[in-house]
Coordinates of C-alpha atoms in Angstrom, one line a residue:
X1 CA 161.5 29.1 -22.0
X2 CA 158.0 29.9 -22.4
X3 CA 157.1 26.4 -22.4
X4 CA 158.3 25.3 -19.3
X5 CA 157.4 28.4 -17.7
X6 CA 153.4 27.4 -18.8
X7 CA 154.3 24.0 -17.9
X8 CA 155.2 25.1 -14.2
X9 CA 152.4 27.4 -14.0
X10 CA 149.6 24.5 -15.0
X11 CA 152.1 22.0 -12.1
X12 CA 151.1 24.9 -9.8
X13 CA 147.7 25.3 -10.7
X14 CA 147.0 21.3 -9.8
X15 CA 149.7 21.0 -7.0
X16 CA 147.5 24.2 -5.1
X17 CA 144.4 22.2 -5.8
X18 CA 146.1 19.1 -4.3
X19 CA 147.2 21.0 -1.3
X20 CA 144.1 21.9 -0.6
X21 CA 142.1 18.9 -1.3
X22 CA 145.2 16.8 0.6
X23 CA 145.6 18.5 3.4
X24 CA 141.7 18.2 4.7
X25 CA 142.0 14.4 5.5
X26 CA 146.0 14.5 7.0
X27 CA 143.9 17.3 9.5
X28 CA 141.2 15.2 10.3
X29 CA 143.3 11.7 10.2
X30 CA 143.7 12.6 14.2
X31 CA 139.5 12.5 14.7
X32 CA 139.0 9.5 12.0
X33 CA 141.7 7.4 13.9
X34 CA 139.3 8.1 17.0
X35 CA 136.5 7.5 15.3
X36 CA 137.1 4.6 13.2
X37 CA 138.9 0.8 14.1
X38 CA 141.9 -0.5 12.3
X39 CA 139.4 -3.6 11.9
X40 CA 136.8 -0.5 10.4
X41 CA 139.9 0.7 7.7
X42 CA 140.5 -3.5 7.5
X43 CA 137.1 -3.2 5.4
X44 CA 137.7 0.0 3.6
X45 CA 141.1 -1.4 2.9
X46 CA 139.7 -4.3 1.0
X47 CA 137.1 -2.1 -0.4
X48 CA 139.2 0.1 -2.3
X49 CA 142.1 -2.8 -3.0
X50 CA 138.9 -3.9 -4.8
X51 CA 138.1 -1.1 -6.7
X52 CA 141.3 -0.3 -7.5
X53 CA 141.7 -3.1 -9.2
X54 CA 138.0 -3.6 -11.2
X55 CA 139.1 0.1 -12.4
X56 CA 141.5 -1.5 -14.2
X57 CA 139.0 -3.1 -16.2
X58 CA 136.4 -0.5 -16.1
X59 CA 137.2 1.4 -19.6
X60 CA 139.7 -1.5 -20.7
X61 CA 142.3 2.0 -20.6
X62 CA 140.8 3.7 -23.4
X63 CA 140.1 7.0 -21.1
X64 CA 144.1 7.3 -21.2
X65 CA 143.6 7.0 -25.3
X66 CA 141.6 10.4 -24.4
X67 CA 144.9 12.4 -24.6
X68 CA 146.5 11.3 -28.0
X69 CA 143.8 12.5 -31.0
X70 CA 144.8 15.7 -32.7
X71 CA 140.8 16.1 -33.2
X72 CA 138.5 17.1 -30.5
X73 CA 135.9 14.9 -32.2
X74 CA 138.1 11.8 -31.9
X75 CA 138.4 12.5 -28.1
X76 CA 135.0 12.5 -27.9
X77 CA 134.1 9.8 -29.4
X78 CA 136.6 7.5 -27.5
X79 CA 135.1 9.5 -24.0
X80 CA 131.9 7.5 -25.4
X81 CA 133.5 4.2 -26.2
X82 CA 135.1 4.8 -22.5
X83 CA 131.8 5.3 -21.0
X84 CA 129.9 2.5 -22.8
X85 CA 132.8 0.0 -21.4
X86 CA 131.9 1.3 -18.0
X87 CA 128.1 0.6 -18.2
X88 CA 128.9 -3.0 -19.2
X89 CA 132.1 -3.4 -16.7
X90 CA 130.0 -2.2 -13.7
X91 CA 127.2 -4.8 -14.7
X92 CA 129.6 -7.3 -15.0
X93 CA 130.7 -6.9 -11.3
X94 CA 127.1 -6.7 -10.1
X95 CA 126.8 -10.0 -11.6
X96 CA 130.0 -11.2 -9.6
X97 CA 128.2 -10.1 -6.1
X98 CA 124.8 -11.7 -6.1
X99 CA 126.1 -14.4 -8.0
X100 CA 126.4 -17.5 -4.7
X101 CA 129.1 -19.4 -7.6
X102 CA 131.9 -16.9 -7.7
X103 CA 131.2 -13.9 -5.3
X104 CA 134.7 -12.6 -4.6
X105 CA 133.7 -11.3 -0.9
X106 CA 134.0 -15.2 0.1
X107 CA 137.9 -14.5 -0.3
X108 CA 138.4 -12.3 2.3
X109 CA 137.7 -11.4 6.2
X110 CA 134.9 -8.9 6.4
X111 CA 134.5 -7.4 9.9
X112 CA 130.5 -7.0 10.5
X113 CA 127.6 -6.5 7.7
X114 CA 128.8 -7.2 3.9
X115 CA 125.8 -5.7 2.5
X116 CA 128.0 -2.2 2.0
X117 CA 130.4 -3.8 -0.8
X118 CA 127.3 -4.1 -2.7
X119 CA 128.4 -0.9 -3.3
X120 CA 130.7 -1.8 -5.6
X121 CA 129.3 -1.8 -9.2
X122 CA 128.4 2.0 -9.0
X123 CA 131.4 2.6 -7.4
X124 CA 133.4 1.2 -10.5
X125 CA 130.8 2.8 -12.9
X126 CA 131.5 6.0 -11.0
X127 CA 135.3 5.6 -11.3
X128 CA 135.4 5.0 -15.4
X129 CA 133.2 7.9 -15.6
X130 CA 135.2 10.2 -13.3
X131 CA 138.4 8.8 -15.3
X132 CA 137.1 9.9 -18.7
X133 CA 135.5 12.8 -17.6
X134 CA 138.8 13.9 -15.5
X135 CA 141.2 13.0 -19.1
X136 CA 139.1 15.3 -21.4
X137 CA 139.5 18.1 -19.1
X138 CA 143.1 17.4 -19.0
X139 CA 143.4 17.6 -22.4
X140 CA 141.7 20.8 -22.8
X141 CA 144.1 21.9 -19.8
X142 CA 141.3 23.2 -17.8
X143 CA 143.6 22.6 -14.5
X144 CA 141.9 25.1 -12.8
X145 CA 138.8 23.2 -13.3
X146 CA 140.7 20.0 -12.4
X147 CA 142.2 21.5 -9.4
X148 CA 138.8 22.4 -7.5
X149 CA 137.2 19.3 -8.4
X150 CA 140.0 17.7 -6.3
X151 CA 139.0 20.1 -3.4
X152 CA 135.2 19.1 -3.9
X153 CA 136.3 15.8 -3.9
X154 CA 138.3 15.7 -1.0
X155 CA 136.6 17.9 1.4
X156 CA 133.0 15.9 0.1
X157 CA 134.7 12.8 1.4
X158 CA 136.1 14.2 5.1
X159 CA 132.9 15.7 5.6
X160 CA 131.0 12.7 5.2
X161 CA 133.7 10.8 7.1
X162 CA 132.9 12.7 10.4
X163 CA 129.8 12.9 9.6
X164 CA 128.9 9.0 9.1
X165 CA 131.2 8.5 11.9
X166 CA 129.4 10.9 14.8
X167 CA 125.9 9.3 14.2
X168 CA 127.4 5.5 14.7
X169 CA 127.3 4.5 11.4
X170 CA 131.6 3.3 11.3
X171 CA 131.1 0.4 9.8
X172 CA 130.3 1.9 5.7
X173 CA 130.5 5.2 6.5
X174 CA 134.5 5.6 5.2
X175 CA 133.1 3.4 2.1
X176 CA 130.1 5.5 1.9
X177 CA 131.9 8.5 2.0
X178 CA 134.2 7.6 -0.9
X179 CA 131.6 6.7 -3.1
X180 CA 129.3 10.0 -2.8
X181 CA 132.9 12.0 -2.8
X182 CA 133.3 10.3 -5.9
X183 CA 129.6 11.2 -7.6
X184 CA 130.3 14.9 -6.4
X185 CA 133.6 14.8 -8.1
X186 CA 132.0 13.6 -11.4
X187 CA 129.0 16.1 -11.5
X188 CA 131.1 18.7 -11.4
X189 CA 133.4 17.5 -14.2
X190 CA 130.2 16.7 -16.5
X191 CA 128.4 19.8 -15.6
X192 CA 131.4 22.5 -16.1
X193 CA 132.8 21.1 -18.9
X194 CA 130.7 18.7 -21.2
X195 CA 127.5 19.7 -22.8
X196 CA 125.4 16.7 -23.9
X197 CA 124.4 18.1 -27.2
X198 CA 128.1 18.4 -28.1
X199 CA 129.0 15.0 -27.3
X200 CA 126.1 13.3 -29.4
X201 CA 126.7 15.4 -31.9
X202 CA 130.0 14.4 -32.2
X203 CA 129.0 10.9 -31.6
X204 CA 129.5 8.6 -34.1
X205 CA 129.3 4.5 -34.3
X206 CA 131.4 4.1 -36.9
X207 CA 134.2 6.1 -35.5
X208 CA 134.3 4.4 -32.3
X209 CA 135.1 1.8 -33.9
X210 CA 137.2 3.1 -36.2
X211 CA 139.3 4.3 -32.6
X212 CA 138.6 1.0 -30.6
X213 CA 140.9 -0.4 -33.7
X214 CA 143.4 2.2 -34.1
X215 CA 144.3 2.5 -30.4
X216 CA 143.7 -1.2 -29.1
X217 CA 147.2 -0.8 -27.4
X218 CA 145.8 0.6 -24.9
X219 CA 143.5 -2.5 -23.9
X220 CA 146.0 -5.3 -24.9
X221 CA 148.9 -4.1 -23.5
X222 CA 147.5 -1.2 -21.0
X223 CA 145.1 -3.1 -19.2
X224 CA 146.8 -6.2 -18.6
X225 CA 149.8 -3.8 -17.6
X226 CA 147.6 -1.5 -14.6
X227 CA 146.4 -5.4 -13.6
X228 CA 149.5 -6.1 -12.4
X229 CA 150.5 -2.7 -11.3
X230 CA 147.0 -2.5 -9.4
X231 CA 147.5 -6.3 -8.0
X232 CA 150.6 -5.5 -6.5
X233 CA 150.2 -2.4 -5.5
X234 CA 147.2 -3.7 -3.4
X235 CA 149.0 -7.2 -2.7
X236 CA 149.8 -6.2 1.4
X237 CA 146.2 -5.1 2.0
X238 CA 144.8 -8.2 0.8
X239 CA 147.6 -10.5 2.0
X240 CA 147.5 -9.1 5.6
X241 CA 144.1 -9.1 6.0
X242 CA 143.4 -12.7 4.9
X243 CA 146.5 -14.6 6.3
X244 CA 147.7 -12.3 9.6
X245 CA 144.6 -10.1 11.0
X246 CA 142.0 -7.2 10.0
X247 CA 144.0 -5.0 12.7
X248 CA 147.2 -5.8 10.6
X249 CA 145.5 -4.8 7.2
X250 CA 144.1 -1.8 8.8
X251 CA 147.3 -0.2 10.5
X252 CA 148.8 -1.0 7.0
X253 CA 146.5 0.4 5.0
X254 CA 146.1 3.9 7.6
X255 CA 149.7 4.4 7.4
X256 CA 149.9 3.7 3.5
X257 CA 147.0 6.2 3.1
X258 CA 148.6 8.9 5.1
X259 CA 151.8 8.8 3.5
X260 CA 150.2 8.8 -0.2
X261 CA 148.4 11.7 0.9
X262 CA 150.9 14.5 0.7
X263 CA 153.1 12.0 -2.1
X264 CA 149.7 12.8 -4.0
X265 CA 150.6 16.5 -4.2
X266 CA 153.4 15.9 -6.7
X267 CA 152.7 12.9 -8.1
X268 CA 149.0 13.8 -9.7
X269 CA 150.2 17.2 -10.4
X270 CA 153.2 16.5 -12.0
X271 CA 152.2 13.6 -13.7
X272 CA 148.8 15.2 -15.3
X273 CA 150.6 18.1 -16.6
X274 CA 153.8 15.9 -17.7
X275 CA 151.5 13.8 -19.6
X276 CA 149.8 16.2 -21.6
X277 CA 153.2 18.5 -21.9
X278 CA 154.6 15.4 -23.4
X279 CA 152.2 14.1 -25.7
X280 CA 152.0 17.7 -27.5
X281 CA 156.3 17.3 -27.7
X282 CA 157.6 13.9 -27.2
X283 CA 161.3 15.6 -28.0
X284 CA 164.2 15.0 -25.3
X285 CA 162.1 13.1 -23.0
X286 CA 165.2 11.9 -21.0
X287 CA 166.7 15.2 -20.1
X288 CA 163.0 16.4 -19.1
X289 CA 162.3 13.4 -16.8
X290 CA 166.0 13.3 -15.1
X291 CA 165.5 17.3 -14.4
X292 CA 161.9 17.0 -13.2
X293 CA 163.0 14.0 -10.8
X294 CA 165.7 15.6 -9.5
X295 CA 163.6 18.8 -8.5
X296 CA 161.5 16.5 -7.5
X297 CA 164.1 14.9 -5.2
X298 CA 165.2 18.0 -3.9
X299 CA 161.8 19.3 -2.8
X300 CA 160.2 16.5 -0.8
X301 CA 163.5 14.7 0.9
X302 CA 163.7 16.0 4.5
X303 CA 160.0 17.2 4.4
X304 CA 159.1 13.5 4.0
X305 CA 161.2 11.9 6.0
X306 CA 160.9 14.2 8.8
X307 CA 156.9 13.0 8.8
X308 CA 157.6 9.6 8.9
X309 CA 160.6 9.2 11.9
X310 CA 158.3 12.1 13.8
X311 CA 155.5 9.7 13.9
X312 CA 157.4 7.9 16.6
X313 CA 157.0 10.5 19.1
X314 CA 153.7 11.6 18.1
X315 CA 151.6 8.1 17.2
X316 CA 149.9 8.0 20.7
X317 CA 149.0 11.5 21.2
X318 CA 147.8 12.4 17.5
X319 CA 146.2 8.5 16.6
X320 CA 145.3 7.1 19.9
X321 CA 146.0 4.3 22.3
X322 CA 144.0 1.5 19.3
X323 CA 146.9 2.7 16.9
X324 CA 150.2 1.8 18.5
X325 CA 153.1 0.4 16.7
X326 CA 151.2 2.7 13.6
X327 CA 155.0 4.3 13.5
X328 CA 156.2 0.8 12.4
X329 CA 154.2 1.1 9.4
X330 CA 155.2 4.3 8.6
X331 CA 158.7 3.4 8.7
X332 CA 158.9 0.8 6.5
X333 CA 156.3 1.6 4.0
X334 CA 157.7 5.0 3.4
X335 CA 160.7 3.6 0.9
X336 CA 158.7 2.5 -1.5
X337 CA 156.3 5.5 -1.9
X338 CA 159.2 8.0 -1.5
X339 CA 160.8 6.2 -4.8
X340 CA 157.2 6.5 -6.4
X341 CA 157.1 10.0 -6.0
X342 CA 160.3 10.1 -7.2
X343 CA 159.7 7.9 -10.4
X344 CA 156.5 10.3 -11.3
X345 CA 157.7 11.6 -14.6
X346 CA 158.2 8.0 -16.1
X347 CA 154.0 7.3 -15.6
X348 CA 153.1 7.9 -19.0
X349 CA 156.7 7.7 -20.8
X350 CA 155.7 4.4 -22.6
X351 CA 152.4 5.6 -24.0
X352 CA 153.6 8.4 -25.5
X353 CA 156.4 6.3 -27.3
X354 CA 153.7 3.5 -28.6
X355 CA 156.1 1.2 -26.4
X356 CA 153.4 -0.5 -24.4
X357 CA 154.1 -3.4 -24.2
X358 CA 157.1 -3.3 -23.0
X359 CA 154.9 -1.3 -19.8
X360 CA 153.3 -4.5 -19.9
X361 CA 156.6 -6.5 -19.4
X362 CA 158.0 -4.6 -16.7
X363 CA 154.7 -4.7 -14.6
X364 CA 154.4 -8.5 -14.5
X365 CA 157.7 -9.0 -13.8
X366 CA 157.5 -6.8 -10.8
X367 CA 154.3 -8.7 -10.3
X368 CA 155.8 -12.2 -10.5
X369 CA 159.0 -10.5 -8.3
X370 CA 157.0 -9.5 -5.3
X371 CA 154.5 -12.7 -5.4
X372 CA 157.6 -14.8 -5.3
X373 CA 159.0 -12.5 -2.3
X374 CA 156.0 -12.4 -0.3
X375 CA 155.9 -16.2 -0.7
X376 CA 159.3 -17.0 0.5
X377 CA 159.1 -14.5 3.3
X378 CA 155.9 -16.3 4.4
X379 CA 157.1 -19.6 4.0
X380 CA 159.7 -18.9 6.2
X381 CA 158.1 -17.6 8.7
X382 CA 159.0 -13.5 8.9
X383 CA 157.4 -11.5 11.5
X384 CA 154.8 -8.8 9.8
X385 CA 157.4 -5.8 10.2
X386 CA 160.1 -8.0 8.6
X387 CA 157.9 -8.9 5.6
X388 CA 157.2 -5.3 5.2
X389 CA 160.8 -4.0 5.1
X390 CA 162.2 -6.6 2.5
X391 CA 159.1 -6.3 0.5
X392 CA 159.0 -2.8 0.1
X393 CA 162.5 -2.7 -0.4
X394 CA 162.4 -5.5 -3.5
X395 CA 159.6 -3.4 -4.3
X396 CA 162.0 -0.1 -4.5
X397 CA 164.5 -1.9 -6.3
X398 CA 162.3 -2.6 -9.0
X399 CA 161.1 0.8 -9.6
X400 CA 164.4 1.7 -9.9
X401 CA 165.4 -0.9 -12.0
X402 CA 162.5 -0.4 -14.3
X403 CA 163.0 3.5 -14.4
X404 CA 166.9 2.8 -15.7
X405 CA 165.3 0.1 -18.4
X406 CA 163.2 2.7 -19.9
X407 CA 165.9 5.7 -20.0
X408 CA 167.8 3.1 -21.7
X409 CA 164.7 2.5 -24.3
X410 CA 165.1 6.7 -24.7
X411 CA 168.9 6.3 -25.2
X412 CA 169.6 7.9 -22.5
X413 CA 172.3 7.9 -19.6
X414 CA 171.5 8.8 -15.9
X415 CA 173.7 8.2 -12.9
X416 CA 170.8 9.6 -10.5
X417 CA 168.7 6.2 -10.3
X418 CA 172.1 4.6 -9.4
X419 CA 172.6 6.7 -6.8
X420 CA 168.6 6.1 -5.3
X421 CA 169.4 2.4 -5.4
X422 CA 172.3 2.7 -2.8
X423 CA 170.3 5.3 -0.6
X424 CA 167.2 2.8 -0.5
X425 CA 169.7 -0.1 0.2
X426 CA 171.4 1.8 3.5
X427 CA 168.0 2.9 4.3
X428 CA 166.3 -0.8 4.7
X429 CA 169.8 -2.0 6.4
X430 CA 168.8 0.9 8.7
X431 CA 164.8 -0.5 9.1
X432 CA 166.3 -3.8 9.8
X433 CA 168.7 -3.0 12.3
X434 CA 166.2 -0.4 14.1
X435 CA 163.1 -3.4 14.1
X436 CA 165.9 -6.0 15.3
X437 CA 167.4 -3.7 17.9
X438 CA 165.3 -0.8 19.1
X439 CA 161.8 -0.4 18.4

């Protein structure tokens, strides 16, 4: 009893910081859509499809090996490992950019000046700093600590936002934004919680190596794992904005932005404290996850739904006349990140049990699943809003699918996933029959 009452209390701590940190950019979404373009969040959406996916490769997953060590000294020595990866990742991607041979920008439609994803290598160095940095804490369950960095970090970023936006500067200034959001976000991590002189003390060659060996799950099966996750996660943004239109990539990636928002307030609280609660005691893992979910479900139904079907009456007057049809998006995006808040207990299920690879399975498949879907759809010829409603619902399916696989792996029986893959399946006949009929 005492244990879950600490693990609710540390789920509080992180959900207020999340609240707070949240909530600043859904209240200034309203001035940002009148400030920026869909063609301006076109760029940012490549931008951080981008970085989402180098950040897979920026620490090759060893910050998530962070956690695990019973010995404060091993966690810091695979912080360092984590951090020396970053140094040579980030260089890496600086050689990608100015290299004419292989510069990934030449992929993609970039509305105005390209000189601002030159931004990119410290913006990956950045992330597999802020990752490490953010696991030790964890670890330590400073989530007090954790939860104001997210309210630095979030509030750094709006600020800036308005900020680049009022002086003219729209077309870096939401990249921009991010990447000093991010630096501020990191200094506060390193300067509350890491002194130098204990981390090279407990430095040690010999037993990063000795670490490097002893968790190299976490590269081979981990990193290819979050590759796929991250590529198909970020597989519309890209898609849209190189075979329909920038505006298309944009409204997409706005609408999948605001709706992550307040998902973000359970999924990174719950899932940070889960993680650490259940690498202490990997016991009964089943039980825990199907209660958590459906508290979870509970909680964020109505609430969530009730934002997305409002967002028809409300799209002109909060967004502005450059953002119709934004409801669209919201609609039939909204499936697949209501199952992901949903699924947020399973996150780190497989690395506690040692079972990566079979993480690694299930995320190309889904990989291979939704390449294959988007493919056909194209192929023949869907509409944008059609793509996005069977897509995200072979998308849900998956999840689902996936979430049932590894509760079989724990040996253990749910009907509750059953039940979400019926209630996603009446809501896309629903989509269809509303984008078909009505809107």
């Amino acid at each position: 009893m005492t244990k879950n009452k600490s693990f609710y209390n540390n789920v509080s701590i992180l959900f207020q910081g999340n609240v707070m940190a949240q909530t600043i950019p859904i209240i200034i979404s309203p001035l940002i859509a009148r400030i920026y373009s869909p063609e301006n969040f076109s760029n940012f959406g490549v931008y951080m499809s981008l970085l989402a996916i180098l950040t897979v490769f920026v620490t090759t997953k060893f910050e998530l090996s962070i956690m695990l060590p019973k010995a404060d000294k091993d966690a810091f020595n695979l912080f360092s490992l984590s951090i020396i990866i970053s140094i040579f990742t980030s260089c890496l991607v600086l050689f990608s950019l100015i290299n004419p041979y292989i510069n990934i920008l030449n992929f993609f439609t970039i509305q105005g000046s390209r000189e601002i994803f030159y931004l990119l290598p410290l913006s990956v160095l950045i992330m597999g700093i802020y990752n490490s940095l953010y696991y030790l804490n964890n670890r330590k369950k400073k989530f007090k600590v954790l939860a104001k960095n997210k309210v630095y970090r979030g509030s750094s970023i709006a600020t800036n936002n308005i900020l680049f936006g009022l002086i003219g500067l729209t077309n870096f200034g939401l990249i921009a934004s991010n990447t000093l959001g991010n630096i501020i976000a990191s200094a506060h991590l390193y300067v509350k919680n890491l002194p130098l002189k204990k981390l090279i003390a407990f430095t040690s060659l010999n037993d990063i190596l000795r670490l490097a060996y002893k968790y190299k799950k976490f590269p081979i099966f981990d990193l290819p794992a979050s590759l796929f996750y991250r590529m198909y996660s970020e597989m519309l943004v890209l898609f849209f904005n190189s075979f329909f239109n920038p505006t298309a990539a944009g409204m997409y990636f706005f609408a999948s932005r605001f709706l992550k928002t307040p998902a973000a307030f359970f999924i990174s609280s719950f899932q940070d404290v889960f993680f650490q609660k259940i690498s202490e005691d990997p016991s009964n893992i089943g039980n825990q996850i199907e209660t958590f979910s459906s508290k979870i479900l509970k909680t964020i139904t109505i609430p969530f739904f009730l934002i997305v079907y409002s967002s028809f009456f409300m799209n002109d007057i909060i967004f502005g006349d450059q953002w119709t049809s934004l409801h669209k998006y919201f609609y039939y995006i909204s499936v697949p990140i209501f199952i992901q808040i949903i699924n947020s207990p399973f996150a780190h299920v497989l690395k506690v049990l040692g079972k990566q690879e079979y993480s690694l399975l299930i995320h190309f498949l889904r990989f291979i699943v939704l390449l294959t879907t988007l493919y056909l759809l194209t192929s023949n010829h869907f509409d944008i809003f059609n793509i996005l409603i069977i897509f995200s619902y072979v998308d849900s399916l998956f999840s689902l699918i996936s979430s049932i696989f590894i509760l079989h792996i724990l040996k253990y029986k749910s009907r509750l996933y059953w039940k979400l893959i019926i209630f996603v399946s009446i809501l896309t006949i629903f989509h269809i029959f509303l984008e078909n009929n009505i809107l």
